[in-house]
Short mmCIF file of C-alpha atoms and ligand atoms in Angstrom, two decimals:
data_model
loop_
_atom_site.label_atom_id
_atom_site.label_comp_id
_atom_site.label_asym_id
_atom_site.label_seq_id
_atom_site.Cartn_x
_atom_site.Cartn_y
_atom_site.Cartn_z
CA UNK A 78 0.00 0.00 0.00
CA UNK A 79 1.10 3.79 -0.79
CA UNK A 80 -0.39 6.89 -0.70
CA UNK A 81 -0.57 9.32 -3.73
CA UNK A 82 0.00 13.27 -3.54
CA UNK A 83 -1.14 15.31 -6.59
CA UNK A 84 0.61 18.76 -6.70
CA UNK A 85 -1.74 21.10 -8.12
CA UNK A 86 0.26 24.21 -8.43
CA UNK A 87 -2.53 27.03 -9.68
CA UNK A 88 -4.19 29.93 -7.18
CA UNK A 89 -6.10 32.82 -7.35
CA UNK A 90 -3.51 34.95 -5.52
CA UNK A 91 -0.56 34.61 -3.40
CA UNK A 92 -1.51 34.53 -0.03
CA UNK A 93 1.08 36.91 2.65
CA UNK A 94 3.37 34.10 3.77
CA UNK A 95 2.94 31.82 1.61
CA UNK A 96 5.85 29.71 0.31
CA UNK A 97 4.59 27.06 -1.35
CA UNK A 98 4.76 26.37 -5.27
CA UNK A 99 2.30 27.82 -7.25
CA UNK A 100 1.37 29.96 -9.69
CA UNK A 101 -1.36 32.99 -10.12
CA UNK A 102 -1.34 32.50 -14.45
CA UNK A 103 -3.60 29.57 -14.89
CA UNK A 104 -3.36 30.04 -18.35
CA UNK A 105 -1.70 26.31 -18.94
CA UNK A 106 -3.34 24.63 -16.66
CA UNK A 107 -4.92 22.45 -18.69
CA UNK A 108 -1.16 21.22 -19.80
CA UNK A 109 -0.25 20.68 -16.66
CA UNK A 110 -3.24 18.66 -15.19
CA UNK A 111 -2.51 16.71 -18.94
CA UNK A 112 1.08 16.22 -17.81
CA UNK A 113 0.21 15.10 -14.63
CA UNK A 114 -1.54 12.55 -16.12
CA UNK A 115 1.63 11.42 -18.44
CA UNK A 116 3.70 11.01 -15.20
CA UNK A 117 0.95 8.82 -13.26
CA UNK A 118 1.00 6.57 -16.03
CA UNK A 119 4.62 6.59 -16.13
CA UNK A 120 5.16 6.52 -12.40
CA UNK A 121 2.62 3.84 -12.60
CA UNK A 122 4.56 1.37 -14.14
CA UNK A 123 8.18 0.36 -11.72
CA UNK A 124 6.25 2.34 -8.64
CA UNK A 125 6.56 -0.09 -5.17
CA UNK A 126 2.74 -0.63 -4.93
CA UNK A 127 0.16 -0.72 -7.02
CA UNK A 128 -2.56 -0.29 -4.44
CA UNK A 129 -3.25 2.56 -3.22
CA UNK A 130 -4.66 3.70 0.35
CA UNK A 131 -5.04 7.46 -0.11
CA UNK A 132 -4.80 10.13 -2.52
CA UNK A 133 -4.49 13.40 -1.37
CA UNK A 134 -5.11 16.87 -3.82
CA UNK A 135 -2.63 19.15 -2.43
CA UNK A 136 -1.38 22.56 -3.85
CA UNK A 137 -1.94 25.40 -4.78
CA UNK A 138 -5.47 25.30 -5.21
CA UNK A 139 -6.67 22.15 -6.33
CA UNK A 140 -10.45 23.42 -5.93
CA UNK A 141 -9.35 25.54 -9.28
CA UNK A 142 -9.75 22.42 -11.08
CA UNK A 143 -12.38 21.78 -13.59
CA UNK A 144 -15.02 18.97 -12.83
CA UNK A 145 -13.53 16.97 -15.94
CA UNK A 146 -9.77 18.20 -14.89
CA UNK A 147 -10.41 16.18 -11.68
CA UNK A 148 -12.28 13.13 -13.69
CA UNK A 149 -9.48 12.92 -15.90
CA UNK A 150 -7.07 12.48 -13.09
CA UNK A 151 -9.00 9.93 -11.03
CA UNK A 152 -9.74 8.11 -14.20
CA UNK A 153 -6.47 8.07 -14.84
CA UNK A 154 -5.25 7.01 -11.43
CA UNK A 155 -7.97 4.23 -11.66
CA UNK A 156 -6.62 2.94 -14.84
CA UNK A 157 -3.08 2.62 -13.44
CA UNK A 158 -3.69 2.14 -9.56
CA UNK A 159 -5.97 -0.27 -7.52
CA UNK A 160 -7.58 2.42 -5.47
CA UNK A 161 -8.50 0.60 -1.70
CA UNK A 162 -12.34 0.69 -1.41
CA UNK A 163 -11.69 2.37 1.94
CA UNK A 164 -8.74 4.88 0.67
CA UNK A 165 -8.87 8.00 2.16
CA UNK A 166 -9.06 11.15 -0.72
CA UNK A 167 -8.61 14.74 0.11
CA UNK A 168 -9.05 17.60 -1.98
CA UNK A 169 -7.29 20.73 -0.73
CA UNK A 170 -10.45 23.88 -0.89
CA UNK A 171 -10.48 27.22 -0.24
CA UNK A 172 -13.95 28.36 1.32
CA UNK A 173 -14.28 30.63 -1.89
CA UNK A 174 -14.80 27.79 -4.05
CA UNK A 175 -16.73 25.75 -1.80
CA UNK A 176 -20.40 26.04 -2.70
CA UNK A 177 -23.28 23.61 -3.39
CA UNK A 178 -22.61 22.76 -6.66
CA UNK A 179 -18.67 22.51 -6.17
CA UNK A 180 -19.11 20.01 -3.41
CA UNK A 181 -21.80 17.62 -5.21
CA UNK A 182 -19.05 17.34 -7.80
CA UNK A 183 -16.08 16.16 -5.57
CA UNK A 184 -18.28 13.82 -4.17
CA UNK A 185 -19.56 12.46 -7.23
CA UNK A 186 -15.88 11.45 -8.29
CA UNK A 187 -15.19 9.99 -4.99
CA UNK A 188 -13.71 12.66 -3.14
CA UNK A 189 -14.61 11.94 0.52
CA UNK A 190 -12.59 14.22 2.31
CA UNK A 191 -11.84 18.09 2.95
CA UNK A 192 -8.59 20.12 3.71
CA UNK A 193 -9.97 23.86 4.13
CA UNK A 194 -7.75 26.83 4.07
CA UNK A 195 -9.87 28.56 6.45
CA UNK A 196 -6.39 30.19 8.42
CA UNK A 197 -8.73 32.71 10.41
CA UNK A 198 -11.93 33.76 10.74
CA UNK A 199 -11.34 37.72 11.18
CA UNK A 200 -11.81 39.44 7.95
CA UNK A 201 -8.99 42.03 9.09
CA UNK A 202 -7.30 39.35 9.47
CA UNK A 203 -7.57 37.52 6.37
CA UNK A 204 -7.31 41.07 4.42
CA UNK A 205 -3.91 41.29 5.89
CA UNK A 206 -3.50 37.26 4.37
CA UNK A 207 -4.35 37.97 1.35
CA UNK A 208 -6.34 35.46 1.06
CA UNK A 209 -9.55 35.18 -1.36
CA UNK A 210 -12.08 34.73 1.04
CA UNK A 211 -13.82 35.99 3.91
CA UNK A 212 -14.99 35.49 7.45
CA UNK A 213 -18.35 34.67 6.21
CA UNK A 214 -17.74 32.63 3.61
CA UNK A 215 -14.96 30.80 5.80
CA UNK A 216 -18.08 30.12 7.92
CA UNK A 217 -20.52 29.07 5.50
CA UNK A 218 -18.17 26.51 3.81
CA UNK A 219 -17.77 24.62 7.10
CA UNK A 220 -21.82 24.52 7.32
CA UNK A 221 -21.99 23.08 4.09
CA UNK A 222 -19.31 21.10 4.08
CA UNK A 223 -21.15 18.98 7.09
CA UNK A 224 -24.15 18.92 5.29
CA UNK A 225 -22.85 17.40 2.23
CA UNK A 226 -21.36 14.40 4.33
CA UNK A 227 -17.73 15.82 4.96
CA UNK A 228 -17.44 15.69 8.15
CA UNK A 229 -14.25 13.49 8.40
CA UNK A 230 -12.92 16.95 6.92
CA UNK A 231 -9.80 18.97 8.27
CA UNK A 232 -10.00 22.99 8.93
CA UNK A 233 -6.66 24.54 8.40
CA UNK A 234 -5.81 27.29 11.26
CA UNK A 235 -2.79 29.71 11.21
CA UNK A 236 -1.60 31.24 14.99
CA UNK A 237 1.08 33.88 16.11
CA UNK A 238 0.12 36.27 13.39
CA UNK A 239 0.95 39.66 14.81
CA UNK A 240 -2.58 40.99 14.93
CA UNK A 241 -4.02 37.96 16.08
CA UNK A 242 -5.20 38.40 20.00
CA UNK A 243 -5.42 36.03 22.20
CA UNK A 244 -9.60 36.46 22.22
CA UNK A 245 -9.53 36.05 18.45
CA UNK A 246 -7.72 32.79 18.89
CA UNK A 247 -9.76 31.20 21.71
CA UNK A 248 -13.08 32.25 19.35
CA UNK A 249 -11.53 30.95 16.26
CA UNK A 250 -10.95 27.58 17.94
CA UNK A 251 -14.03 27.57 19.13
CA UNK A 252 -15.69 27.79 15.86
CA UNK A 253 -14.09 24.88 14.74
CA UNK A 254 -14.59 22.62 17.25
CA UNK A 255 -18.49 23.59 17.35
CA UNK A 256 -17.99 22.98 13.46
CA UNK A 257 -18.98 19.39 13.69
CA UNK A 258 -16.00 18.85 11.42
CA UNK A 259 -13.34 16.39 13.04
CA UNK A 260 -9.69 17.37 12.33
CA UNK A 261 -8.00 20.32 12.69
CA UNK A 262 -4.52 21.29 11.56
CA UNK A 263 -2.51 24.44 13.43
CA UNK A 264 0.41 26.10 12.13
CA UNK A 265 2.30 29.10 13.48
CA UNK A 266 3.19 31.98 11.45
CA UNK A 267 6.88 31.22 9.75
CA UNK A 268 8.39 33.72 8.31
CA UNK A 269 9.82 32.10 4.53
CA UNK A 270 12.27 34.15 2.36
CA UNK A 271 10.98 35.92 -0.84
CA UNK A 272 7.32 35.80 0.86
CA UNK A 273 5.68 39.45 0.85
CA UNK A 274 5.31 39.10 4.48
CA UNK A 275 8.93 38.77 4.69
CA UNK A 276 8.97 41.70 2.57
CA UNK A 277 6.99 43.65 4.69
CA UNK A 278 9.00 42.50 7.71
CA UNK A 279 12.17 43.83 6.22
CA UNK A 280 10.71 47.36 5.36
CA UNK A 281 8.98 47.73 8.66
CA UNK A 282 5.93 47.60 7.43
CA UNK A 283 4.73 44.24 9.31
CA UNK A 284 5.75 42.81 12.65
CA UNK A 285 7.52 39.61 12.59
CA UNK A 286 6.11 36.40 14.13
CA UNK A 287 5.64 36.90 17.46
CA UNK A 288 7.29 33.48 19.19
CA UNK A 289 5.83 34.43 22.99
CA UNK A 290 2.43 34.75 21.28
CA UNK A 291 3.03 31.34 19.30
CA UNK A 292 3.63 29.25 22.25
CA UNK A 293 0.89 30.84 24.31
CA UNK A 294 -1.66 30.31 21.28
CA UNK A 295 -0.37 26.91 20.76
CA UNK A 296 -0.77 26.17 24.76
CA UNK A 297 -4.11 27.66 24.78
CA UNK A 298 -4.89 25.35 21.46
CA UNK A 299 -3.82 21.98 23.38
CA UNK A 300 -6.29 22.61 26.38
CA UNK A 301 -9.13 23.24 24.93
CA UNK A 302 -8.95 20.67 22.44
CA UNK A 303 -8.46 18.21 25.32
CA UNK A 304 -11.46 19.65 27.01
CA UNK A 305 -13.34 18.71 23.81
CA UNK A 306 -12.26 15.21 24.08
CA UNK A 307 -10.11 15.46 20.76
CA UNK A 308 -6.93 13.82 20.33
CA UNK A 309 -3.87 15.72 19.82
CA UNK A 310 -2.43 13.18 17.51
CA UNK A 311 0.94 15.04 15.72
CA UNK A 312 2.50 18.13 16.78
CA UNK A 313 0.56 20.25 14.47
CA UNK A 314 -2.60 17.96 13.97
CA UNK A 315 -5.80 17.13 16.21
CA UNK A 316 -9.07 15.32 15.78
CA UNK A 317 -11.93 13.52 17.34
CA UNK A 318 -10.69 10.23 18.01
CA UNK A 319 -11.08 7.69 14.98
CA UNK A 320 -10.42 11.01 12.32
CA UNK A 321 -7.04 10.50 12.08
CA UNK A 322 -5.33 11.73 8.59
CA UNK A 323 -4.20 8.47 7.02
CA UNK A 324 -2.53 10.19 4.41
CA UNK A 325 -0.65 12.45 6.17
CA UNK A 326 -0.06 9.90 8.77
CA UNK A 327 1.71 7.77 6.30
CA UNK A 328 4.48 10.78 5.87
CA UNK A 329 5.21 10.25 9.68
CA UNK A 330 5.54 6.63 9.63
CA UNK A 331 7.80 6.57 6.86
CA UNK A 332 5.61 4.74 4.48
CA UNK A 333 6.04 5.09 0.72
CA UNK A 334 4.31 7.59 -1.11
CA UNK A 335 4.10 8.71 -4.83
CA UNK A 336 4.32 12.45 -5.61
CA UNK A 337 3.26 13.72 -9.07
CA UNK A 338 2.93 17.36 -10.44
CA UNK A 339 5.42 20.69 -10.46
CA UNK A 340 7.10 20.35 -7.05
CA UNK A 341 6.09 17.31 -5.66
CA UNK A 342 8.17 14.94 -3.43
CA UNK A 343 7.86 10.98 -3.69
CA UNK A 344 9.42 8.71 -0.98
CA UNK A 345 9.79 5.12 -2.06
CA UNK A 346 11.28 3.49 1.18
CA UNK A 347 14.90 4.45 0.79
CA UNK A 348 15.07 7.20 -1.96
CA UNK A 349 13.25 10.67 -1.84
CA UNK A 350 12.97 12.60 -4.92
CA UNK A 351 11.22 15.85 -5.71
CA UNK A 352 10.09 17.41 -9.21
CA UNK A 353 10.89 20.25 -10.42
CA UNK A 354 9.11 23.63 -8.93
CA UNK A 355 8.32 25.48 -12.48
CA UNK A 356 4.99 25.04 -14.08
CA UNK A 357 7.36 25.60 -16.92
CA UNK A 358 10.34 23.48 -16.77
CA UNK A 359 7.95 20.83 -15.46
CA UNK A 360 5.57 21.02 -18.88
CA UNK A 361 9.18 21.26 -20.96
CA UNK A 362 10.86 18.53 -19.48
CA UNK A 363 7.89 16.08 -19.42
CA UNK A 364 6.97 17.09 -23.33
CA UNK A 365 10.60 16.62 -24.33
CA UNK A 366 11.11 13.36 -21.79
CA UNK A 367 13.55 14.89 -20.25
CA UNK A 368 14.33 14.12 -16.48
CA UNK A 369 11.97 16.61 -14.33
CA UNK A 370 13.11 15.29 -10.78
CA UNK A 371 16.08 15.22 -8.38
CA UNK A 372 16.70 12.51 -6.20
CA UNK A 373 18.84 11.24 -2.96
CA UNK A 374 19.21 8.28 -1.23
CA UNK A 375 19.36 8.50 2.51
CA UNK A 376 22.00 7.50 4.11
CA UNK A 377 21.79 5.23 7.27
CA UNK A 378 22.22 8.09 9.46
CA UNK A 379 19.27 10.32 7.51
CA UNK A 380 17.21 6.89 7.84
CA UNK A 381 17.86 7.46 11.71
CA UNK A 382 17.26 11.30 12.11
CA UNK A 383 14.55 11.20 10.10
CA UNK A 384 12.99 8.35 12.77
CA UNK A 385 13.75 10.16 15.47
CA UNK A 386 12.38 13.70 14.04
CA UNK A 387 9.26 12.25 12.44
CA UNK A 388 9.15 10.05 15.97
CA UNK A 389 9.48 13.20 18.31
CA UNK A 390 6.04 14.76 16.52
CA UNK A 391 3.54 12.18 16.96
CA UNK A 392 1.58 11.26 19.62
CA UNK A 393 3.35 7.54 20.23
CA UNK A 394 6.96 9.00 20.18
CA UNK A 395 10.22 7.60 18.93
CA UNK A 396 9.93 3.40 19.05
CA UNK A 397 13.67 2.78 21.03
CA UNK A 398 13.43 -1.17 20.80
CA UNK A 399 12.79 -0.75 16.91
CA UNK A 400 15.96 2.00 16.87
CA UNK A 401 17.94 0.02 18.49
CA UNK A 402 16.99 -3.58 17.30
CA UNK A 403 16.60 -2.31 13.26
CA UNK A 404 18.85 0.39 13.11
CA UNK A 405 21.59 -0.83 16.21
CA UNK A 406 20.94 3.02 17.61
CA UNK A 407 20.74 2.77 21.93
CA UNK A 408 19.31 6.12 21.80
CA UNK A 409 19.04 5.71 25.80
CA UNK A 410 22.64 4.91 25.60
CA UNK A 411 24.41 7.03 23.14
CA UNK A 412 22.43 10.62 24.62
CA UNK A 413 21.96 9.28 27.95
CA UNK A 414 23.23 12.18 29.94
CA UNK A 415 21.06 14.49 27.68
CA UNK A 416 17.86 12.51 27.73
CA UNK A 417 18.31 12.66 31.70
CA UNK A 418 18.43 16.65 31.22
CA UNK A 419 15.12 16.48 29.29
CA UNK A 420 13.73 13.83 32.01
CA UNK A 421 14.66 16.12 34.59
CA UNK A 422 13.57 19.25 33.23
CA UNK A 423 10.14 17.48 32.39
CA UNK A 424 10.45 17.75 28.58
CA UNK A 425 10.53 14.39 27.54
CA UNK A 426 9.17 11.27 29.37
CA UNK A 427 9.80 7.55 28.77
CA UNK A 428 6.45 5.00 28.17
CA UNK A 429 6.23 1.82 27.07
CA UNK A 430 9.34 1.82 25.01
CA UNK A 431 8.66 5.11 23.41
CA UNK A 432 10.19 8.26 24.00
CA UNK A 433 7.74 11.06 24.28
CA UNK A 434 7.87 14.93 23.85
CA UNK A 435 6.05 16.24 27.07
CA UNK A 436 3.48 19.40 26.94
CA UNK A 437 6.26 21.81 27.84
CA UNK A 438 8.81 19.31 25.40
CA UNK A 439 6.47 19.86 22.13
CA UNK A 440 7.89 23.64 22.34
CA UNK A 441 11.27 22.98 22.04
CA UNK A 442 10.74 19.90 19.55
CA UNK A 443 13.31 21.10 16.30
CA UNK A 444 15.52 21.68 18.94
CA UNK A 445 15.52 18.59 21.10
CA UNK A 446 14.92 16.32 17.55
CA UNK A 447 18.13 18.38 15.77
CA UNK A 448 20.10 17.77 19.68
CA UNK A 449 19.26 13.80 19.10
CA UNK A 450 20.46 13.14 15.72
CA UNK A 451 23.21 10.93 14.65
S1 SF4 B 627 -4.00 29.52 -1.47
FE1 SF4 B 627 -2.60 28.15 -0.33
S2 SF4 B 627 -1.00 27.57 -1.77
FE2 SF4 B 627 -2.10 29.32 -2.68
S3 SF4 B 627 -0.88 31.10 -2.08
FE3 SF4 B 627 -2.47 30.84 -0.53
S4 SF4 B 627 -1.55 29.56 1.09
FE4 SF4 B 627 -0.26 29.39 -0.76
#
């Protein structure tokens, strides 16, 4: 089994802080979605599993695709793949494109599941985003995304924005855990180079994230989701117990997954590779079968870091007897003194095997993973 990630690398505008690939001209897109196609049924062909468990639309936008833009695809991943009856599939949508008519078409080609760029429900707020919606419309599309049967759906949140207060926060959670939806993702505010917001930052025009803020917000977060009776499942992720993201959750447990479009990555076990991030080069390359991709193998040690990294954010922690049996790494042994540190300083704690980021750990977590690695 594998999971599938479609890059779909077209959006109305670019959001503040946005770093992602994409592109505003969507004048080719109806190359690219063809040329996606060409490399699933290349891919297809010498990729480690033909069955698939989830398929996930990620972007960009994918709700700019056309209804027979997303046929096309599925058809063509159904021609190639043998979709599980039970796979998960996601389709990344921005409340603005999220209306009756949009949502009886992704489930008519067997969409059954939501991401929604929601990132805050104050229109200041979302002004100062850029994004394409607003506070109403972020509202509406999570009352009609329940009502067309998407409730295992995920709400994406952003905290530690500048302007965001602390009462803004607690009501924006609150909105999506009285949502009825079950999953919500949390990020805080990063500042990426060549974003306008780190633009704006470097003329004085914005403040920069505010890290006090961030851990507050993401503090505040953690409680009341607990009070809710949701799971806090991976550092950034929550749901209602059984809504777990099996796509996504495949990326933390190191299971192979194919990536297809401008910019995607693909892990096959032991190799990652990643396509080229130009609508451009990617149409060229593909047209003229030329190689569109990088690649690198990982090394044993990258193997190892990447266990213990992907280990340190989720909820079960980093598996020592399978380190240490699999990969001959006594984490206990090797970092001893420094694990005792984190034991002592109540960052980390020890159960069943597994070692565990604590409350007060999960806000140091690059740090303690990057103080771990081989
Ligand atoms: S819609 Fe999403 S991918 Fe597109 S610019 Fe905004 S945050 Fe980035």
């Amino acid at each position: 089994m594998s999971g599938l990630y479609l890059h779909i690398p077209f959006c109305k505008q670019a959001c503040t802080y946005c770093d992602f690939h994409f592109s505003t001209n969507t004048s080719f897109k109806a190359e690219v979605v063809n040329a996606i196609i060409q490399e699933i049924k290349s891919r297809s062909t010498n990729w480690v599993s033909k069955e698939l468990s989830s398929i996930y639309f990620g972007g960009g936008t994918p709700s700019l695709l056309a209804e027979s833009e997303l046929a096309e695809i599925l058809n063509s991943i159904g021609d190639c793949f043998d979709v599980s009856p039970e796979a998960e599939i996601t389709f990344e949508a921005n409340p603005d494109d999220i209306n009756e008519k949009s949502l009886k078409v992704w489930k008519a080609n067997g969409v059954n599941r939501l991401s929604i760029g929601i990132q805050s429900f104050s229109d200041e707020i979302l002004q100062w985003m850029k994004r394409a919606h607003s506070a109403e419309e972020a509202m509406r599309s999570l009352e009609i995304a329940l009502e067309y049967g998407f409730e295992s759906s995920n709400v994406d949140l952003i905290y530690g924005i500048p302007s965001l207060s602390q009462t803004r926060w607690e009501d924006d959670i609150e909105r999506v855990l009285n949502s009825g939806l079950k999953h919500l993702s949390a990020y805080s505010l990063t500042l990426e180079p060549k974003t306008l917001f780190a633009h704006q930052v470097e003329k004085g025009i914005s403040l920069p994230p505010d890290d006090e803020k961030a851990k507050r917000q993401f503090t505040y977060l953690r409680e009341a989701i607990r009070q809710k009776g949701w799971e806090h499942y991976e550092i950034s992720n929550y749901c209602q117990p059984g809504y777990r993201a099996k796509h996504n959750s495949q990326y933390w447990q190191r299971i192979p997954y194919l990536g297809v479009g401008p910019s995607a990555h693909s892990f096959d076990g032991t190799v990652r590779r990643w396509n080229v991030a130009s609508n451009h080069l990617y149409l060229k390359k593909i047209s003229s079968n030329n190689q569109y991709w990088e690649t690198e193998k990982l090394t044993k040690s990258d193997k190892i870091n990447e266990l213990i990294m992907l280990g340190l954010r989720v909820k079960e922690g980093v598996n020592l007897h399978s380190l240490k049996e699999n990969e001959g790494i006594d984490l206990l042994a090797r970092n001893g003194e420094y694990i005792a540190s984190l034991l002592e300083k109540g960052q980390i704690k020890i159960a069943d095997g597994y070692l565990q980021l604590t409350d007060e750990g999960q806000l140091y977590a690059d740090k303690i993973a990057s103080d771990l690695f081989v």
